[in-house]
């Protein structure tokens, strides 16, 4: 299949922002406070003492001992609180079933046939299981996952409730304890139905109960700001304003979505980490791409082989037989984005 000049998919996984709060005895939700600190930091960066060329600057010993005034925001659990909540909602749609925009009838039909064959082979259950693991393990909390205990509760638009008492006692690798496996299986079935179009959309209300140590530091999403924006803060946190004017520290929807999509360990037989689904297998930790075009396993190379992959899927009897590059390709379509080639190509 040749890529066309207009091809895009809407994302199937649409998380909201997450907010941090605690509950009072009567159940009232109260946002965690955000403090504004003014501290005297240290001059310890490379550029304080070295030129870009690597040669040392002409400095006096006392020049590097002076303080460096810093203004920043911080967020800590109040001293009388031992449990913090973080909550967000997730909407799942079957947007990977067909392109959102496509200016080629043949390409659109090929991609629809691919999605249909993937669904019939049970592929969406494999993806859904991985997304659900990230939800139930609390990976979307990022650094805030590190706590004394972590309870995850997921309530769905079907009226179901799924609960993991302490996500810190399980990890990505199965088998899980039987009660946790039942939770995973149930949540996976609902999410897979939503991805495959068995229902038009599906909602999940996801809530983490974080057992915190005394005045534990909390890490909301950090905003990008600099002097050009008029900000004098070296660190500023994301916030959500409620109707009564209160500011709630928050996790960006993009950050939550990135954690849910940390499922790509298919980039190598010897993969030692799961990557966020990305067209070129981008690795933010090592700043490299694991799916370079020369490898033939990047999203665009695989899109060109959709016809062959559809034929392969139609011959399969079980999702266990689906090659990993097909799971990866569908995960890219679930993520959504622009996949067209250049008009000058």
XYZ file of C-alpha atoms in Angstrom:
345
model
C 0.000 0.000 0.000
C 1.317 3.427 -0.941
C 0.808 6.212 1.573
C -1.374 9.079 0.397
C -0.902 12.822 0.878
C -3.689 13.222 3.440
C -4.036 10.551 6.109
C -4.831 11.006 9.771
C -6.374 9.153 12.703
C -8.053 10.553 15.777
C -6.654 9.243 19.044
C -8.723 6.484 20.645
C -7.489 7.081 24.209
C -8.505 10.493 25.550
C -7.533 11.060 29.193
C -8.488 14.179 31.113
C -6.151 16.132 33.318
C -5.540 14.557 36.705
C -5.904 16.514 39.943
C -4.286 16.003 43.348
C -6.440 16.408 46.450
C -7.285 14.973 49.839
C -10.647 14.224 51.402
C -11.930 15.593 54.670
C -13.889 13.471 57.134
C -17.187 14.456 55.482
C -15.884 13.482 52.022
C -15.234 17.044 50.846
C -12.427 17.220 48.294
C -9.694 19.746 49.084
C -6.857 20.563 46.668
C -3.290 20.046 47.811
C -1.678 23.411 48.569
C 1.016 24.800 46.280
C 3.699 26.852 48.008
C 5.806 29.642 46.535
C 9.371 29.375 47.790
C 12.245 31.828 47.580
C 15.511 30.066 48.340
C 19.218 30.664 47.950
C 20.550 28.021 45.606
C 24.092 27.109 44.663
C 26.099 28.047 41.612
C 27.016 24.581 40.439
C 26.216 24.319 36.727
C 28.903 23.672 34.130
C 28.422 27.087 32.516
C 29.186 28.881 35.790
C 32.866 27.969 35.521
C 33.485 26.776 31.956
C 33.309 28.279 28.490
C 31.368 26.407 25.765
C 34.763 25.451 24.349
C 35.584 23.628 27.576
C 38.188 26.066 28.852
C 37.828 27.411 32.386
C 36.566 30.943 32.941
C 38.766 33.505 34.661
C 37.101 33.487 38.088
C 38.002 34.251 41.659
C 37.376 31.466 44.214
C 34.596 33.450 45.859
C 32.727 33.850 42.553
C 31.475 30.278 42.708
C 30.568 30.445 46.386
C 27.931 33.158 46.113
C 24.316 32.128 46.395
C 21.934 31.971 43.461
C 18.426 33.290 44.347
C 15.707 30.947 43.087
C 11.925 31.320 43.108
C 9.894 28.191 42.566
C 6.695 26.359 43.409
C 6.536 23.255 45.572
C 3.804 20.842 46.622
C 3.791 18.790 49.822
C 1.217 16.701 51.632
C -0.217 18.715 54.576
C 1.125 17.507 57.951
C -2.254 16.186 59.157
C -2.972 14.180 55.979
C -1.729 10.647 55.312
C -3.677 9.759 52.136
C -3.620 11.781 48.919
C -5.846 11.174 45.906
C -5.183 11.724 42.235
C -8.119 11.359 39.870
C -8.756 11.592 36.145
C -11.212 10.256 33.586
C -10.502 8.316 30.411
C -12.683 8.269 27.304
C -12.055 5.444 24.839
C -13.392 5.422 21.277
C -12.988 3.077 18.317
C -11.158 5.660 16.204
C -8.594 3.144 14.925
C -11.289 1.348 12.921
C -11.120 3.844 10.071
C -9.054 6.907 9.111
C -10.346 10.294 10.204
C -9.094 11.930 6.992
C -7.902 10.082 3.895
C -7.800 11.311 0.298
C -7.364 7.837 -1.195
C -10.256 5.373 -1.344
C -7.884 2.429 -1.792
C -5.793 3.391 1.237
C -8.881 3.907 3.405
C -10.306 0.527 2.403
C -6.990 -1.228 3.038
C -6.750 0.277 6.522
C -10.363 -0.577 7.357
C -9.800 -4.182 6.289
C -6.650 -4.286 8.414
C -8.532 -3.067 11.509
C -11.373 -5.527 10.895
C -8.975 -8.455 10.538
C -7.100 -7.356 13.659
C -10.345 -7.224 15.623
C -11.464 -10.679 14.473
C -8.067 -12.122 15.427
C -8.472 -10.782 18.974
C -5.712 -8.210 18.683
C -7.510 -5.460 20.573
C -7.560 -7.643 23.690
C -3.747 -7.693 23.631
C -3.505 -3.897 23.421
C -6.255 -3.383 25.990
C -4.508 -5.672 28.454
C -1.365 -3.579 28.231
C -3.195 -0.276 28.602
C -5.080 -1.663 31.610
C -1.869 -2.761 33.287
C -0.588 0.800 33.182
C -3.881 2.033 34.619
C -4.006 -0.516 37.442
C -0.312 -0.267 38.319
C -0.622 3.508 38.661
C 2.167 4.130 36.163
C 0.336 7.310 35.133
C 1.322 8.804 38.511
C 4.974 8.795 37.428
C 7.181 9.726 40.433
C 4.131 9.977 42.689
C 3.730 6.212 42.371
C 6.553 5.828 44.902
C 4.714 5.794 48.204
C 3.914 3.695 51.268
C 0.904 2.152 49.543
C -1.108 2.630 46.364
C -4.760 1.706 45.901
C -6.266 2.064 42.409
C -10.025 2.225 41.815
C -11.570 2.317 38.320
C -15.305 2.935 37.877
C -16.639 2.568 34.336
C -19.622 3.828 32.367
C -20.949 0.256 32.325
C -21.461 0.483 36.076
C -18.491 -1.749 36.886
C -15.925 -1.096 39.596
C -12.403 -2.518 39.516
C -10.019 -2.203 42.452
C -6.405 -3.078 43.221
C -5.736 -2.810 46.964
C -1.997 -2.200 46.676
C -0.512 -1.803 43.215
C 2.991 -1.741 44.709
C 2.769 -5.498 45.341
C 2.413 -6.376 41.638
C 4.366 -5.415 38.539
C 4.096 -5.501 34.768
C 4.980 -9.167 34.488
C 2.273 -11.755 34.937
C 1.001 -13.968 36.477
C -0.724 -11.716 38.995
C -2.499 -12.995 42.123
C -5.902 -14.445 41.217
C -7.941 -11.525 42.594
C -5.776 -9.011 40.712
C -5.983 -11.089 37.538
C -9.788 -11.037 37.730
C -9.690 -7.242 37.975
C -7.323 -7.022 35.002
C -9.406 -9.427 32.902
C -12.645 -7.557 33.611
C -11.257 -4.105 32.875
C -9.471 -5.393 29.775
C -12.699 -6.827 28.348
C -14.513 -3.491 28.631
C -11.658 -1.449 27.190
C -11.171 -3.914 24.316
C -14.869 -3.640 23.435
C -14.524 0.133 23.254
C -11.408 -0.021 21.057
C -12.980 -2.525 18.678
C -16.252 -0.642 18.227
C -18.484 -3.063 20.137
C -19.750 0.110 21.819
C -19.393 3.663 20.445
C -17.521 5.007 23.459
C -16.619 4.114 27.027
C -15.613 6.096 30.095
C -13.481 5.190 33.082
C -13.120 7.234 36.264
C -9.658 6.410 37.609
C -8.664 7.268 41.168
C -5.445 6.574 43.046
C -5.270 6.531 46.846
C -1.640 7.302 47.671
C -0.539 6.430 51.206
C 1.978 9.183 51.850
C 4.798 9.527 54.325
C 4.824 12.591 56.573
C 4.688 15.721 54.385
C 5.774 13.731 51.338
C 6.625 15.802 48.272
C 4.162 15.569 45.384
C 5.163 16.121 41.764
C 2.468 17.643 39.522
C 3.247 18.341 35.878
C 5.746 21.125 35.408
C 4.995 24.012 33.077
C 7.471 25.303 30.548
C 8.070 28.947 31.351
C 10.873 31.465 31.011
C 11.531 35.167 31.389
C 10.008 35.851 27.962
C 6.658 34.702 29.349
C 6.944 37.150 32.221
C 7.476 34.373 34.760
C 10.029 34.767 37.535
C 9.671 31.145 38.652
C 12.323 28.572 37.885
C 9.724 25.847 38.491
C 6.000 26.298 37.985
C 3.419 23.544 38.328
C 0.325 22.853 36.240
C -2.956 23.730 37.935
C -6.675 23.398 37.321
C -9.064 26.096 38.497
C -12.354 24.964 40.029
C -15.605 26.887 39.908
C -14.984 28.428 43.322
C -11.593 29.787 42.258
C -9.441 27.189 44.006
C -6.304 25.992 42.219
C -5.721 22.240 42.094
C -2.250 20.862 41.281
C -2.576 18.647 38.243
C -1.016 16.170 35.867
C -1.322 17.142 32.215
C -3.545 14.936 30.075
C -0.600 14.394 27.728
C 1.541 13.071 30.574
C -1.169 10.658 31.693
C -1.719 9.542 28.103
C 1.996 8.954 27.631
C 2.059 6.638 30.649
C -0.981 4.661 29.492
C 0.762 4.100 26.149
C 4.026 2.839 27.645
C 3.516 -0.561 26.024
C 6.085 -0.896 23.224
C 8.599 -3.550 24.204
C 8.266 -5.044 20.724
C 11.092 -2.969 19.226
C 13.647 -5.706 19.898
C 13.708 -9.322 21.006
C 16.102 -8.137 23.710
C 14.146 -5.005 24.671
C 14.851 -4.057 28.275
C 12.218 -1.340 28.583
C 8.775 -0.367 27.390
C 8.576 2.743 25.233
C 5.717 5.116 24.734
C 4.153 4.259 21.384
C 5.969 6.415 18.827
C 6.357 6.223 15.060
C 10.141 5.848 15.346
C 10.401 4.249 18.790
C 11.628 7.444 20.414
C 13.400 6.889 23.724
C 13.338 10.052 25.862
C 15.678 8.573 28.461
C 18.540 7.770 26.090
C 17.545 10.308 23.395
C 17.654 7.792 20.573
C 15.133 6.170 18.234
C 14.875 2.376 18.329
C 12.800 2.131 15.138
C 14.908 3.853 12.525
C 13.629 3.697 8.907
C 16.591 1.533 7.896
C 15.356 -1.150 10.300
C 12.035 -1.493 8.481
C 10.118 -1.596 11.781
C 9.109 2.065 12.005
C 5.416 2.897 11.660
C 5.655 4.216 8.096
C 7.537 1.192 6.788
C 4.944 -1.082 8.375
C 2.013 0.957 7.025
C 3.219 0.220 3.506
C 2.810 -3.519 4.197
C -0.781 -3.323 5.488
C -2.164 -5.512 2.683
C 0.225 -8.348 3.527
C -0.474 -8.012 7.236
C -4.224 -8.135 6.652
C -3.857 -11.382 4.715
C -1.736 -12.787 7.531
C -4.302 -11.798 10.171
C -7.122 -13.432 8.232
C -5.301 -16.759 8.427
C -4.868 -16.666 12.216
C -6.938 -18.497 14.774
C -5.644 -16.875 17.969
C -4.313 -13.526 19.154
C -1.260 -15.410 20.440
C -0.196 -15.907 16.825
C -0.258 -12.214 15.872
C 3.264 -10.914 15.116
C 4.447 -8.124 17.383
C 4.924 -5.643 14.537
C 1.176 -5.844 13.845
C 0.381 -5.068 17.494
C 2.779 -2.140 17.329
C 1.264 -0.783 14.114
C -2.250 -0.903 15.531
C -1.032 0.776 18.731
C 0.241 3.640 16.557
C -3.187 3.970 14.920
C -4.841 3.887 18.351
C -2.513 6.714 19.397
C -3.593 8.692 16.355
C -1.774 11.356 14.392
C -0.840 12.429 10.874
C 0.575 9.647 8.700
C 0.601 11.083 5.194
C 3.615 11.379 2.961
C 4.925 14.676 1.626
C 3.076 16.144 -1.346
C 6.385 16.442 -3.179
C 7.162 12.736 -2.734
